[in-house]
Amino acid sequence: MFKGFGDFLLTQRGKRFCFGLVCTTTAGTILAKYFPNTFFLEQYRDVVRLYKHGLSVSLPEELKERFAKTIGLVGIGEDELKLFKPFTVFGFDPFHAGTSYSRFGSIIGIPINFTYKDTDSIDKSMIKLKNESVPWGTEEAAELLDSFILSEEAQMYAIAREIKTADSAKLILDTLYQTIAIAGTYSLSNFINTKLNLYSRPRSMRMALYAFITIFMVGNYCVLKDSTQIHYEQQIDEFLKGRDPLFVKGGKDYYEKVLQRNRALRKLLGKEGENRFSSLGNENFFIRQRHVPLLHRKQFFEANLVS
């Protein structure tokens, strides 16, 4: 059966089938990235927003005011303000989806811990690790709890960071990289097959070629995507540093708390925590460097705070 299908792919009809499959896959990849960030942005928000007793948690007034103050400091024009819609997101990390380059705008997720004033105001029963209760009597659990309390400056930095990311071309570039990777894999394979007449050679030779080209294109995609991510992270931090001294202190405070949280999670999660986080609180990545190390981002703001 496999041999028969392989022989079919060598025919003109089979080649047209492969071309159609690649076109469909490329289009599907673009739409899978495009639709949730445009036409289905509201539905996407409903998936990631915070719920309590089956009802969505509305954004508290104090956070609406903080968001408005932050977006004003960032320098978003009045005609673009409507493109950024805040909401309460699930979890303890700020979030964004969509882009200001689209008429659908962007959603900015603000976590509920931005309302915490002190550790006594935290509902510990709502916090789970791997669906289990946290051993609150331990030192690392106390550190975790304290890491959820953020200064107003730290909150405003985190919100500004998401606004500026949504206001960048990153989403467009990520979609472009995926498209190039898929279409490029097919085009390069087809070119080499035709140029070297590999269709008349053993199937194992073509399979080896496809594997090599796939690895090559995936590697290029990862390098481009990670380089773009790091570029925008550095660019946004540089922009916010020069925008207002509040963001300098806020960036330093924010990453200090995130590193503290990660160190606590490293101990609380055991082996999984050691795999996910370093002893300093940075995220561990296998081969790829997906983000600027958190410690470096904290040190960047610290250096500018001193000067």
Coordinates of C-alpha atoms in Angstrom, one line a residue:
M1 CA 0.0 0.0 0.0
F2 CA 2.8 2.4 0.9
K3 CA 4.7 1.5 -2.3
G4 CA 1.6 2.1 -4.4
F5 CA 1.0 5.5 -2.8
G6 CA 4.7 6.4 -3.3
D7 CA 4.4 5.4 -7.0
F8 CA 1.3 7.6 -7.3
L9 CA 3.2 10.6 -6.0
L10 CA 5.7 10.3 -8.9
T11 CA 2.9 10.7 -11.5
Q12 CA 1.8 14.1 -12.7
R13 CA -1.5 13.7 -10.9
G14 CA 0.5 12.8 -7.7
K15 CA 2.7 15.9 -8.1
R16 CA -0.4 18.1 -8.4
F17 CA -1.8 16.4 -5.3
C18 CA 1.4 17.3 -3.4
F19 CA 1.3 20.9 -4.6
G20 CA -2.4 21.2 -3.6
L21 CA -1.6 19.7 -0.2
V22 CA 1.2 22.1 0.4
C23 CA -1.0 25.1 -0.6
T24 CA -3.7 23.9 1.7
T25 CA -1.3 23.4 4.6
T26 CA 0.3 26.9 4.0
A27 CA -3.1 28.5 3.8
G28 CA -4.3 26.6 6.9
T29 CA -1.2 27.7 8.8
I30 CA -1.8 31.4 8.0
L31 CA -5.5 31.2 8.9
A32 CA -4.7 29.4 12.1
K33 CA -2.5 32.3 13.1
Y34 CA -4.6 35.0 11.6
F35 CA -8.2 34.2 12.6
P36 CA -7.7 33.9 16.4
N37 CA -5.9 37.3 16.3
T38 CA -8.5 39.0 14.1
F39 CA -12.0 37.7 13.3
F40 CA -12.1 35.4 16.4
L41 CA -10.3 37.7 18.8
E42 CA -13.3 38.0 21.1
Q43 CA -13.7 34.2 21.2
Y44 CA -9.9 33.9 21.9
R45 CA -10.4 36.3 24.8
D46 CA -13.2 34.2 26.2
V47 CA -10.9 31.1 26.2
V48 CA -8.1 32.8 28.2
R49 CA -10.0 35.1 30.5
L50 CA -10.5 34.5 34.2
Y51 CA -13.7 32.8 35.3
K52 CA -15.2 32.4 38.8
H53 CA -18.2 30.2 39.5
G54 CA -18.7 29.9 35.7
L55 CA -18.8 33.7 35.1
S56 CA -16.1 35.9 33.6
V57 CA -14.4 38.2 36.1
S58 CA -14.7 41.8 34.9
L59 CA -11.6 44.0 35.1
P60 CA -11.7 46.0 38.4
E61 CA -12.0 49.8 38.1
E62 CA -8.6 50.4 39.6
L63 CA -6.9 48.3 36.9
K64 CA -8.9 50.1 34.2
E65 CA -7.6 53.4 35.5
R66 CA -4.0 52.0 35.7
F67 CA -4.4 50.7 32.1
A68 CA -5.5 54.1 30.9
K69 CA -2.6 55.8 32.7
T70 CA -0.1 53.4 31.3
I71 CA -1.3 53.6 27.7
G72 CA -1.1 57.4 28.0
L73 CA 2.5 57.2 29.2
V74 CA 3.4 54.8 26.4
G75 CA 2.3 57.4 23.9
I76 CA -0.5 55.7 22.0
G77 CA -2.4 58.2 19.9
E78 CA -6.1 59.0 20.8
D79 CA -7.3 57.6 17.5
E80 CA -5.6 54.2 18.3
L81 CA -6.8 53.9 21.9
K82 CA -9.8 51.9 20.9
L83 CA -7.6 49.2 19.4
F84 CA -6.4 48.1 22.8
K85 CA -9.0 46.4 25.0
P86 CA -8.0 45.3 28.5
F87 CA -9.5 42.3 30.3
T88 CA -8.8 40.0 33.3
V89 CA -6.7 37.0 32.1
F90 CA -6.4 33.6 33.8
G91 CA -3.1 33.0 35.6
F92 CA -0.4 35.3 36.9
D93 CA 1.2 36.6 33.7
P94 CA 0.1 39.5 31.5
F95 CA -1.1 38.5 28.1
H96 CA -1.8 40.0 24.7
A97 CA -3.3 38.8 21.4
G98 CA -4.1 40.5 18.1
T99 CA -2.3 43.5 16.7
S100 CA -2.8 47.2 16.3
Y101 CA -2.0 46.6 12.6
S102 CA -5.5 45.1 12.2
R103 CA -8.8 46.9 12.5
F104 CA -9.8 44.3 15.1
G105 CA -7.1 45.7 17.4
S106 CA -5.6 43.8 20.4
I107 CA -6.7 42.4 23.7
I108 CA -4.4 43.0 26.7
G109 CA -4.8 40.5 29.6
I110 CA -4.2 41.8 33.1
P111 CA -3.8 39.1 35.8
I112 CA -5.8 39.2 39.0
N113 CA -2.8 39.4 41.2
F114 CA -2.4 43.1 40.0
T115 CA -5.2 43.8 42.6
Y116 CA -3.3 42.2 45.5
K117 CA -2.2 44.6 48.2
D118 CA -0.5 42.1 50.5
T119 CA -0.3 38.4 51.0
D120 CA -3.4 38.4 53.3
S121 CA -5.5 39.6 50.4
I122 CA -4.7 36.4 48.4
D123 CA -7.2 33.5 48.2
K124 CA -4.7 30.7 48.6
S125 CA -7.4 28.0 47.9
M126 CA -7.5 29.2 44.3
I127 CA -3.8 28.6 43.7
K128 CA -2.9 25.1 42.6
L129 CA 0.3 23.4 41.5
K130 CA -0.3 20.5 39.1
N131 CA -3.9 20.4 40.4
E132 CA -2.7 20.0 44.0
S133 CA -2.7 22.4 47.0
V134 CA 0.5 24.3 47.7
P135 CA 2.3 23.4 51.0
W136 CA 1.8 26.9 52.4
G137 CA 3.8 26.2 55.5
T138 CA 7.1 26.0 53.6
E139 CA 9.6 28.8 53.0
E140 CA 9.4 28.5 49.2
A141 CA 5.6 28.7 49.3
A142 CA 5.9 32.0 51.3
E143 CA 8.3 33.3 48.6
L144 CA 5.8 32.3 45.9
L145 CA 3.0 34.1 47.7
D146 CA 5.2 37.2 48.1
S147 CA 6.1 37.2 44.4
F148 CA 2.5 37.8 43.5
I149 CA 2.5 41.2 45.2
L150 CA 3.7 43.8 42.6
S151 CA 4.3 47.5 43.0
E152 CA 2.2 49.9 40.8
E153 CA 5.3 50.7 38.8
A154 CA 5.9 47.0 38.1
Q155 CA 2.3 46.5 37.0
M156 CA 2.4 49.5 34.7
Y157 CA 5.7 48.2 33.1
A158 CA 4.1 44.8 32.5
I159 CA 1.0 46.3 30.9
A160 CA 3.1 48.7 28.8
R161 CA 5.3 45.8 27.6
E162 CA 2.2 43.9 26.3
I163 CA 0.8 47.1 24.7
K164 CA 4.0 47.7 22.8
T165 CA 4.3 44.1 21.8
A166 CA 0.8 44.2 20.4
D167 CA 1.7 47.5 18.7
S168 CA 4.6 45.8 16.8
A169 CA 4.9 43.8 13.6
K170 CA 5.9 40.7 15.5
L171 CA 2.7 38.7 14.8
I172 CA 2.9 39.5 11.1
L173 CA 6.6 38.4 11.0
D174 CA 5.9 35.1 12.9
T175 CA 3.1 34.3 10.4
L176 CA 5.4 35.1 7.5
Y177 CA 8.2 32.8 8.9
Q178 CA 5.8 29.9 9.2
T179 CA 4.6 30.4 5.6
I180 CA 8.1 30.6 4.2
A181 CA 9.2 27.5 6.2
I182 CA 6.3 25.4 4.7
A183 CA 6.4 26.7 1.2
G184 CA 10.2 26.8 1.2
T185 CA 10.4 23.1 2.2
Y186 CA 8.3 22.1 -0.7
S187 CA 9.8 24.4 -3.3
L188 CA 13.4 23.5 -2.4
S189 CA 12.6 19.8 -2.4
N190 CA 10.9 20.0 -5.8
F191 CA 13.7 22.1 -7.3
I192 CA 16.4 19.6 -6.2
N193 CA 14.3 16.6 -7.3
T194 CA 13.9 18.2 -10.8
K195 CA 17.4 19.5 -11.1
L196 CA 19.1 16.2 -10.2
N197 CA 16.3 14.0 -11.6
L198 CA 15.9 12.3 -8.2
Y199 CA 12.4 11.1 -9.2
S200 CA 14.1 8.3 -11.1
R201 CA 16.4 7.4 -8.1
P202 CA 15.6 5.2 -5.1
R203 CA 12.9 6.4 -2.8
S204 CA 15.3 6.3 0.1
M205 CA 17.4 9.0 -1.5
R206 CA 14.5 11.3 -1.8
M207 CA 13.3 10.6 1.8
A208 CA 16.8 11.5 3.0
L209 CA 16.6 14.7 1.0
Y210 CA 13.2 15.6 2.5
A211 CA 14.4 14.9 6.0
F212 CA 17.5 17.1 5.5
I213 CA 15.6 20.0 3.9
T214 CA 12.9 19.8 6.6
I215 CA 15.5 20.0 9.4
F216 CA 17.2 22.9 7.6
M217 CA 14.0 24.9 7.2
V218 CA 12.7 24.2 10.7
G219 CA 16.1 25.4 12.0
N220 CA 15.9 28.6 10.0
Y221 CA 12.3 29.1 11.2
C222 CA 13.4 28.7 14.8
V223 CA 16.4 31.1 14.4
L224 CA 14.2 33.8 12.7
K225 CA 11.4 33.5 15.2
D226 CA 13.6 33.5 18.3
S227 CA 15.8 36.4 16.9
T228 CA 12.6 38.4 16.2
Q229 CA 11.3 37.7 19.7
I230 CA 14.6 38.8 21.4
H231 CA 14.9 41.8 19.1
Y232 CA 11.4 43.1 20.1
E233 CA 12.0 42.4 23.8
Q234 CA 15.2 44.4 23.8
Q235 CA 13.6 47.2 21.6
I236 CA 10.6 47.5 23.8
D237 CA 12.7 47.6 27.0
E238 CA 14.9 50.3 25.4
F239 CA 11.8 52.3 24.4
L240 CA 10.2 52.1 27.8
K241 CA 13.4 53.0 29.5
G242 CA 13.5 56.2 27.6
R243 CA 9.8 56.9 27.8
D244 CA 9.5 57.4 31.6
P245 CA 11.6 56.7 34.7
L246 CA 8.5 55.0 36.1
F247 CA 9.1 52.1 33.7
V248 CA 12.7 51.8 34.7
K249 CA 11.8 51.2 38.3
G250 CA 8.8 49.1 37.2
G251 CA 10.9 46.9 34.9
K252 CA 13.4 46.2 37.7
D253 CA 10.7 45.5 40.2
Y254 CA 8.7 43.3 37.9
Y255 CA 11.5 41.0 36.8
E256 CA 12.7 40.8 40.4
K257 CA 9.3 39.3 41.4
V258 CA 9.2 37.0 38.3
L259 CA 12.6 35.6 39.2
Q260 CA 11.6 35.2 42.8
R261 CA 8.4 33.3 41.6
N262 CA 10.4 31.0 39.3
R263 CA 13.0 30.2 42.1
A264 CA 10.1 29.3 44.4
L265 CA 8.4 27.1 41.7
R266 CA 11.8 25.4 41.0
K267 CA 11.7 24.1 44.5
L268 CA 8.0 23.4 44.8
L269 CA 7.8 21.5 41.5
G270 CA 10.7 19.2 42.2
K271 CA 12.3 17.7 39.2
E272 CA 10.0 19.4 36.8
G273 CA 10.8 22.8 38.4
E274 CA 14.6 22.1 38.0
N275 CA 14.0 21.4 34.3
R276 CA 11.9 24.5 33.8
F277 CA 13.9 27.1 35.8
S278 CA 17.5 27.7 36.7
S279 CA 18.7 28.3 40.2
L280 CA 18.7 32.1 39.4
G281 CA 15.1 32.0 38.2
N282 CA 15.7 32.2 34.5
E283 CA 13.7 30.0 32.1
N284 CA 15.5 26.9 30.8
F285 CA 15.3 26.3 27.1
F286 CA 16.6 23.2 25.1
I287 CA 18.9 24.4 22.3
R288 CA 16.8 27.4 21.4
Q289 CA 16.9 30.8 23.2
R290 CA 13.3 31.9 23.0
H291 CA 13.5 35.0 25.1
V292 CA 16.0 37.5 26.6
P293 CA 17.0 35.9 30.0
L294 CA 14.9 37.4 32.7
L295 CA 17.9 38.2 34.8
H296 CA 19.4 40.2 31.9
R297 CA 16.2 42.2 31.6
K298 CA 16.2 42.9 35.3
Q299 CA 19.9 44.0 35.2
F300 CA 19.2 46.2 32.2
F301 CA 16.7 48.3 34.2
E302 CA 18.9 48.1 37.3
A303 CA 21.8 49.6 35.4
N304 CA 19.6 52.4 34.1
L305 CA 18.0 53.0 37.5
V306 CA 21.4 53.7 39.1
S307 CA 22.6 56.0 36.3

